Coordinates of C-alpha atoms and ligand atoms in Angstrom, one line a residue:
X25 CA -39.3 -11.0 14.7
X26 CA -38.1 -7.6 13.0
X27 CA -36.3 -8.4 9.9
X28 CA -34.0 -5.6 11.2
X29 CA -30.0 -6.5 10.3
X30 CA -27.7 -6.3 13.5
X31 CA -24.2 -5.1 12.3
X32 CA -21.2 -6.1 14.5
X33 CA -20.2 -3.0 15.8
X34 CA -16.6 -4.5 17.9
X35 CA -14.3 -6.4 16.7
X36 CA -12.2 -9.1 18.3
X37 CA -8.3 -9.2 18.7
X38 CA -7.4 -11.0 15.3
X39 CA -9.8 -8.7 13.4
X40 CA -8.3 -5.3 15.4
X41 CA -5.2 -6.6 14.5
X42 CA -5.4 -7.4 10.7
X43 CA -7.8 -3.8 10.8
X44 CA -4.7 -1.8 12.5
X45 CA -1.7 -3.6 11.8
X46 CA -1.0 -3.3 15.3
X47 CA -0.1 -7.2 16.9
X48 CA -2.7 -9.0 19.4
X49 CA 0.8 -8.8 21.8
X50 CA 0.9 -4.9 21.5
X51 CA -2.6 -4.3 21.9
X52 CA -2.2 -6.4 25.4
X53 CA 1.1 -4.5 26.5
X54 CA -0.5 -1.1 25.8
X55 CA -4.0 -2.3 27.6
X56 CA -1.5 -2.8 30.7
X57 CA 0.4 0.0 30.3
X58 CA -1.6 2.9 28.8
X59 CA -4.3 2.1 29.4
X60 CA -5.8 2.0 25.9
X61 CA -7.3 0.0 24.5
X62 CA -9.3 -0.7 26.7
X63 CA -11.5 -3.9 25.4
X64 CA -14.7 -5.0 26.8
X65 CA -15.0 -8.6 27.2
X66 CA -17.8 -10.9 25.9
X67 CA -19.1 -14.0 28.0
X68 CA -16.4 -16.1 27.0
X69 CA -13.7 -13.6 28.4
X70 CA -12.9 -12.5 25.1
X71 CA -11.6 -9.1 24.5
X72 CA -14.0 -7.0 21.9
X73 CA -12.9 -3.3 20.6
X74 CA -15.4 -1.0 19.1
X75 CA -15.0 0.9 16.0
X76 CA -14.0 4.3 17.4
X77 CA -11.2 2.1 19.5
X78 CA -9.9 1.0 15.9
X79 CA -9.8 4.4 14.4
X80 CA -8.1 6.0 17.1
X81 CA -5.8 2.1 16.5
X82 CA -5.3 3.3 12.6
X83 CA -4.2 6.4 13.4
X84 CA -1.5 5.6 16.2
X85 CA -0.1 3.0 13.4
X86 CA 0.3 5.4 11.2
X87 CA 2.2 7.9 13.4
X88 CA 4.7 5.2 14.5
X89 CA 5.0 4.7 11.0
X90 CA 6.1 8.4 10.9
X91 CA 8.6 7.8 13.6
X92 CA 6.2 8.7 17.1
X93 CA 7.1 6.5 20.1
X94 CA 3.7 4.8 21.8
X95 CA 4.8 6.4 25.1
X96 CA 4.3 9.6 22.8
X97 CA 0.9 8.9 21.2
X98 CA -1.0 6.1 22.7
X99 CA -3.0 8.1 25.1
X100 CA -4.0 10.9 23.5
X101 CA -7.3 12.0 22.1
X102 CA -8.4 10.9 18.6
X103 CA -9.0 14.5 17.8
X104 CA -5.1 15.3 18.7
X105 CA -4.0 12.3 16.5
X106 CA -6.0 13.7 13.4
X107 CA -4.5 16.9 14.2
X108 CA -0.8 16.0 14.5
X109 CA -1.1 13.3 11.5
X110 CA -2.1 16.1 9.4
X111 CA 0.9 18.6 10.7
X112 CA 3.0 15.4 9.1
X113 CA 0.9 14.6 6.1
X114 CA 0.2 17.7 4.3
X115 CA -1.9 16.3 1.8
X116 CA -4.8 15.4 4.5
X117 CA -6.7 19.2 4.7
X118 CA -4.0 21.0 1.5
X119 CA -6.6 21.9 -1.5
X120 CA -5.4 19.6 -4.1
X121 CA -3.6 19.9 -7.8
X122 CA -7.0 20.3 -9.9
X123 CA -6.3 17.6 -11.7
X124 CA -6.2 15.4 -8.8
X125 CA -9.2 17.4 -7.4
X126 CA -11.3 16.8 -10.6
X127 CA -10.5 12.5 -10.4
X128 CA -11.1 12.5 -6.6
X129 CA -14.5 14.2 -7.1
X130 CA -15.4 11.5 -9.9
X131 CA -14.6 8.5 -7.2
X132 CA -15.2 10.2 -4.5
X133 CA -19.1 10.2 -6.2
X134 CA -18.6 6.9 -7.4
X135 CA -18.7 7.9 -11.1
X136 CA -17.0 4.2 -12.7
X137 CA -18.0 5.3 -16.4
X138 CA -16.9 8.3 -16.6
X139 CA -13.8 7.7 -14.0
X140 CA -12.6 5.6 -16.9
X141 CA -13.6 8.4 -19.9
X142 CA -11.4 10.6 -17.9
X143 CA -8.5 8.7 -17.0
X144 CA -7.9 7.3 -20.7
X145 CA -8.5 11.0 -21.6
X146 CA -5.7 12.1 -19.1
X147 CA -3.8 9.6 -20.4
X148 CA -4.0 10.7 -23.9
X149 CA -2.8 14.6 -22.8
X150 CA 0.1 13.7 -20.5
X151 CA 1.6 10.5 -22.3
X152 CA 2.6 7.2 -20.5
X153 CA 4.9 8.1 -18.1
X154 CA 3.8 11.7 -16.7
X155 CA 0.2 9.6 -16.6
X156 CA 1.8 6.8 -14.1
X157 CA 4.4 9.5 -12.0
X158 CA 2.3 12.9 -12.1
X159 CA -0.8 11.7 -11.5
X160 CA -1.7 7.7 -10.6
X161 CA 1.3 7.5 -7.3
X162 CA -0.1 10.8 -6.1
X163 CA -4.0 10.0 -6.4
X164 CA -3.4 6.7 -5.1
X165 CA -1.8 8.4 -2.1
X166 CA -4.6 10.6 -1.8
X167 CA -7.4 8.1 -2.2
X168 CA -5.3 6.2 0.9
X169 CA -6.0 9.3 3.0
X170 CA -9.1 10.1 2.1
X171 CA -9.8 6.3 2.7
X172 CA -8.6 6.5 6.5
X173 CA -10.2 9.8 7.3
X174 CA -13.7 8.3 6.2
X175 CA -14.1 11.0 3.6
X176 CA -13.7 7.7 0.9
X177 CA -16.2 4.6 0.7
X178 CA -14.3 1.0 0.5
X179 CA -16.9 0.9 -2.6
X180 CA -15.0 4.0 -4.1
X181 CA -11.4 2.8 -3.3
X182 CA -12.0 -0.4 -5.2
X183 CA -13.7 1.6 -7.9
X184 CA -10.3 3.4 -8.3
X185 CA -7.9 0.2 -7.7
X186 CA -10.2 -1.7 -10.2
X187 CA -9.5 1.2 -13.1
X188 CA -5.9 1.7 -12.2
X189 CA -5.6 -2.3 -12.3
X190 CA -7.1 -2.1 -15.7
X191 CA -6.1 0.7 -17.6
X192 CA -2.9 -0.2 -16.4
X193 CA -2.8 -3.8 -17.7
X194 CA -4.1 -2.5 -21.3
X195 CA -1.1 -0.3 -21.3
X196 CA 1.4 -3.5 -20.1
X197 CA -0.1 -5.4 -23.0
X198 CA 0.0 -2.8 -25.6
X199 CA 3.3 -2.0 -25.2
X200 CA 5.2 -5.5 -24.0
X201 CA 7.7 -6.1 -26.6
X202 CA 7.2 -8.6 -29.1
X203 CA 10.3 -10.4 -30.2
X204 CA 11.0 -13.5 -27.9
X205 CA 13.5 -13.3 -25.8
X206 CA 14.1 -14.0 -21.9
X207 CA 12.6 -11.6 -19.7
X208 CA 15.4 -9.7 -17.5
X209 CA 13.1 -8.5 -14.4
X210 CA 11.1 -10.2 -12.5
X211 CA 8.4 -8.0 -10.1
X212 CA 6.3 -9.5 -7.2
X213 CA 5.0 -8.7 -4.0
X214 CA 5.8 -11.2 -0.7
X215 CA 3.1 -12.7 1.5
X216 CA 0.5 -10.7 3.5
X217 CA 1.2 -8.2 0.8
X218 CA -2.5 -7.7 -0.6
X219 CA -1.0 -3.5 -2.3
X220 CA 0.3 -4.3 -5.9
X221 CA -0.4 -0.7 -7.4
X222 CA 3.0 0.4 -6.7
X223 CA 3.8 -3.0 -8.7
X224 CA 1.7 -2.5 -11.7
X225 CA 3.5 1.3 -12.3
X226 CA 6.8 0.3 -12.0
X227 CA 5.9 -2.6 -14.4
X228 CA 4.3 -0.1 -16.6
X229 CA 7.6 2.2 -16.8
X230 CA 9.6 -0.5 -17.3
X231 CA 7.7 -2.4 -20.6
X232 CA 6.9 1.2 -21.9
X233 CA 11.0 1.5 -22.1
X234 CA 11.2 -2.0 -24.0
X235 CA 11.8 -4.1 -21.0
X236 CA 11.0 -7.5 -20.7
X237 CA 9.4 -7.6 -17.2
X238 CA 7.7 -10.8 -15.7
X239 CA 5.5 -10.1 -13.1
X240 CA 4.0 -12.7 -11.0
X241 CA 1.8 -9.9 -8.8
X242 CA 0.9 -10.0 -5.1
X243 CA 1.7 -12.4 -2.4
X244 CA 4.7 -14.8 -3.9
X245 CA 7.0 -16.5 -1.2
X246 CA 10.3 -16.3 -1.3
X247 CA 11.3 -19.3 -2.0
X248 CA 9.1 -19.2 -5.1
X249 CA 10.3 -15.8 -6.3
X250 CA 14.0 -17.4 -6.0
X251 CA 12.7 -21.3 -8.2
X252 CA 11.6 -18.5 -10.6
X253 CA 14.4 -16.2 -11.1
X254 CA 16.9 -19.0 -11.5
X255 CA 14.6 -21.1 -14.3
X256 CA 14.0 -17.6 -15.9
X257 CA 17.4 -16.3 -15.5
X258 CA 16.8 -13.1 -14.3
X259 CA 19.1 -10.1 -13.5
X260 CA 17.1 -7.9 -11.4
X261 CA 14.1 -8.9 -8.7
X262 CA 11.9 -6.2 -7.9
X263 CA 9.8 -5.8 -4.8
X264 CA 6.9 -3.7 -4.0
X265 CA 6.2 -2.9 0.2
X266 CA 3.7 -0.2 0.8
X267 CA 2.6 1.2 4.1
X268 CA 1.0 -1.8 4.9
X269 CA 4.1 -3.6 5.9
X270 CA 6.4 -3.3 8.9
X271 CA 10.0 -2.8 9.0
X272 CA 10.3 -5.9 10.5
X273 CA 8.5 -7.6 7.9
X274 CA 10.4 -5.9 5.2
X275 CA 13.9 -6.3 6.2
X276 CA 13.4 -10.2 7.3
X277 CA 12.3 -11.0 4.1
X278 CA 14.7 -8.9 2.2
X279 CA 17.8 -10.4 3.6
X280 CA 16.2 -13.9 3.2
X281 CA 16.3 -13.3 -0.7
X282 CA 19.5 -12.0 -0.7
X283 CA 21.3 -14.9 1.2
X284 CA 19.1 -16.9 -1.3
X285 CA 19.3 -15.4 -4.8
X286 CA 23.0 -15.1 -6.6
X287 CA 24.8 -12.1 -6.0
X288 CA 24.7 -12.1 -9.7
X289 CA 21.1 -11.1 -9.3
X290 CA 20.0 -7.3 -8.2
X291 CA 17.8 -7.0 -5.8
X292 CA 15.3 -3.4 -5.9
X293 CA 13.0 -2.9 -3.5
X294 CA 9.9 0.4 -3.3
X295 CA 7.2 1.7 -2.2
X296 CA 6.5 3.0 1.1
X297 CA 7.3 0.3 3.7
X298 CA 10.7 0.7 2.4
X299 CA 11.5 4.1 3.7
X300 CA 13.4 4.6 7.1
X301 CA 14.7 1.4 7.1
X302 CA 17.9 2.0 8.4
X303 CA 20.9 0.6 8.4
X304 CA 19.9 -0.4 4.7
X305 CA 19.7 -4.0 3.6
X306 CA 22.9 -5.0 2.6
X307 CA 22.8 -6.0 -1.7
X308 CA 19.6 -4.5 -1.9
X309 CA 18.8 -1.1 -3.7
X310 CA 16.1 0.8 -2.1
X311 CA 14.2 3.2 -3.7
X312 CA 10.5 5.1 -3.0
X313 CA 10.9 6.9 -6.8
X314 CA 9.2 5.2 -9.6
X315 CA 11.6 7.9 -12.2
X316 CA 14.6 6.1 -10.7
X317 CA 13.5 2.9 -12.1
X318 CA 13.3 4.1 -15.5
X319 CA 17.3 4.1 -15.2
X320 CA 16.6 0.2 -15.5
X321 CA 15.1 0.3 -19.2
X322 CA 18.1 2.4 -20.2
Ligands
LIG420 C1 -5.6 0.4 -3.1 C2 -5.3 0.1 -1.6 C3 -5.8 -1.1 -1.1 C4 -6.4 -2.2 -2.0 C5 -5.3 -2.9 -2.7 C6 -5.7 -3.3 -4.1 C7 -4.4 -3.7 -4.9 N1 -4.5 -4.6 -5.8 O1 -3.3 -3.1 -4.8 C8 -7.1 -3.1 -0.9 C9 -8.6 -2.7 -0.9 C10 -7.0 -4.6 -1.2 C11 -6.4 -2.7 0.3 C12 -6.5 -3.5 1.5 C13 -6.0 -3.1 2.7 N2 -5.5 -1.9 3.0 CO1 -4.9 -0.7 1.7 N3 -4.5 0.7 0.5 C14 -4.6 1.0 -0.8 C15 -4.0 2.3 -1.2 C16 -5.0 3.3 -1.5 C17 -3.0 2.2 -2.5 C18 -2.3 0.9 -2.4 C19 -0.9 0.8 -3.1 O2 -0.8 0.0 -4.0 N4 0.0 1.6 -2.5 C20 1.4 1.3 -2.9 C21 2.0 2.4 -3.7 C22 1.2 2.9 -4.8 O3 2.3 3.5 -2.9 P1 3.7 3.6 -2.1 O4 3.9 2.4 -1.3 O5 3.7 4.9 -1.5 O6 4.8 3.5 -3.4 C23 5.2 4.6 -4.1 C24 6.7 4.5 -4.5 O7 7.4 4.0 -3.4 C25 6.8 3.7 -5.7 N5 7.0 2.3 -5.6 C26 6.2 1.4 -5.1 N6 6.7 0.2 -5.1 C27 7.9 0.3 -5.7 C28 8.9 -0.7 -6.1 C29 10.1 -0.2 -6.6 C30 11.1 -1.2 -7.0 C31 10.3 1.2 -6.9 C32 11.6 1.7 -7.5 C33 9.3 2.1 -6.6 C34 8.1 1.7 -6.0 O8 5.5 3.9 -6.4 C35 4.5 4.4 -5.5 C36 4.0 5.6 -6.1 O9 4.8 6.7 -6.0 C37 -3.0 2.6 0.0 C38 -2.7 4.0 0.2 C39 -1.1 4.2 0.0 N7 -0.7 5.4 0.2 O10 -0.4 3.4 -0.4 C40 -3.8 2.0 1.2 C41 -3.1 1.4 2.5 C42 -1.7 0.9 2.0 N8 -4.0 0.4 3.0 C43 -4.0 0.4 4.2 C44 -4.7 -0.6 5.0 C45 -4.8 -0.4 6.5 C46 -5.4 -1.7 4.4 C47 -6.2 -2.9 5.1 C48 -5.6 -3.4 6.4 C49 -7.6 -2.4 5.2 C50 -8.5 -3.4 5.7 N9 -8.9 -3.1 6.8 O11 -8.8 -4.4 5.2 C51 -6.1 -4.0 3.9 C52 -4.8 -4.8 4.1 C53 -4.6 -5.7 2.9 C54 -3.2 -6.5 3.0 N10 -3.1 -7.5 3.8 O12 -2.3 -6.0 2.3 C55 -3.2 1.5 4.8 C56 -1.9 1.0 5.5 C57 -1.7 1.8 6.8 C58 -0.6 1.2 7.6 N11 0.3 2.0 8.0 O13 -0.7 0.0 8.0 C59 -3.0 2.5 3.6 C60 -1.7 3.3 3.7 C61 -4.2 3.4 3.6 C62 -4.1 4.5 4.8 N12 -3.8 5.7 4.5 O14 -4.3 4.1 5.9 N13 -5.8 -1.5 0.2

């Protein structure tokens, strides 16, 4: 018996699904009416997509994120998707800023040591909040593309996420004020919400400015993040939503925390699931800039 390893090559529904972020029912609608995918099934009847199905998935969720109708998109070639996702995302084939260049080359080669000599020394030259606007939001958007167009290991993503995460937290506790006194924010992310960059750099802006944030990080329910607020008596709730999450998603659970929270209490909500959600939530402020929040530690 060769001691050959067999990787799974297909995936089934619930793992195209949480891979995509396209729903098990779409993925059967289009089946019928496109024609795509097109799953093979396995002895038990069970539908099974392979991995070039799945990128060719990825990108179709991303253009409907962008606005395209399936009847549009579903059909065509992977080739024409990478082509017209590009046309929208200028970023994808653009030669970079250098400085951006220079950190993408260091995870890009998987360089943890001296990723982490070089953004401390960044963060020296451009000072807290140029560090967190000018260069962390747009690397991180740049490491997400690189990520889907397979020019990125998952090793070299977390590599990044890990040195933001921790660089960013030594900043947080450096700078959190010290008297003792209520905190006035509180910052989470909901459920099925796994993306708590965007999180950590508002938090950062906001104690840099003398705020008194509480941040209770990824994946809080709503109910939770409501039982908090109240014992903590907070003034503002901030939410972070990035790509990852649907409009649906976004808007259900937005107007569940307004009808529960006190009108007394603002809600914010970021990040990129939170554009083109139209009409907007009623009593909630959206907002995609991290500079507009620093309006909050004035
Ligand atoms: C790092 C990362 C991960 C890490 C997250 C680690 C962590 N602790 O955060 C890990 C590895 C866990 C991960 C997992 C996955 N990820 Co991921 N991930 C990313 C990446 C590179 C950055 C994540 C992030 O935090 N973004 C959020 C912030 C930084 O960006 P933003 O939403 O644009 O927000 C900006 C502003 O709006 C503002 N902002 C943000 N929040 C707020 C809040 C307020 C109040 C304000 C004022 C402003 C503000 O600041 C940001 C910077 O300017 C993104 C790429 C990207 N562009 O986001 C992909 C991305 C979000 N991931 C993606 C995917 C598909 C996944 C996975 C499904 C992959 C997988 N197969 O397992 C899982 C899903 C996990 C889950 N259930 O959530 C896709 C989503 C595509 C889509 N449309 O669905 C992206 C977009 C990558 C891509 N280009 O395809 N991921």
């Amino acid at each position: 018996m060769d001691d050959q390893v067999i990787f799974e090559t297909t995936l089934n529904i619930a793992a195209a699904e949480r891979e995509t972020g396209i729903g098990k029912d779409t993925l059967r609608i289009w089946e019928r009416r496109y024609g795509f995918p097109l799953p093979a099934r396995n002895d038990k009847g069970e539908r099974s997509y392979t991995l070039e199905q799945v990128e060719r998935l990825r990108y179709i969720k991303q253009l409907l994120d962008n606005g395209a109708r399936p009847s549009q998109i579903v059909t065509l070639p992977l080739e024409t998707l990478k082509r017209m996702l590009e046309e929208q995302q200028p970023h994808a084939s653009e030669v970079l800023p250098p400085l951006i260049a220079e950190g993408m080359k260091l995870i890009i080669a998987q360089r943890s040591q001296q990723l982490e000599q070089w953004l401390e020394q960044q963060l020296k030259q451009l000072g807290i909040e140029p560090f967190v606007i000018e260069l962390i939001a747009p690397m991180t958007a740049t490491v997400g593309h690189y990520w889907l167009q397979q020019r990125l290991s998952i090793a070299a993503e977390h590599i990044f996420t890990a040195q933001v995460i921790q660089l960013l937290n030594a900043i947080i506790h450096q700078h959190r004020p010290r008297y003792p006194s209520a905190p006035k924010l509180l910052l989470a992310t909901l459920p099925g919400e796994q993306h708590t960059l965007g999180l950590l750099m508002v938090e950062t802006l906001l104690v840099c400015r003398g705020v008194r944030a509480l941040s209770l990080g990824g994946q809080v329910p709503v109910e939770e993040i409501v039982r908090t607020a109240e014992r903590h008596q907070i003034q503002s709730v901030l939410l972070s939503f990035s790509a990852r999450c649907s409009r649906e998603m976004v808007r259900t659970n937005l107007a569940a925390l307004r009808r529960q929270l006190p009108q007394s209490v603002a809600i914010w909500a970021g990040g990129a699931g939170t554009q083109r959600l139209k009409p907007h939530p009623v009593g909630v402020q959206i907002s995609h800039s991290l500079a507009d929040i620093l309006q909050l530690g004035e």
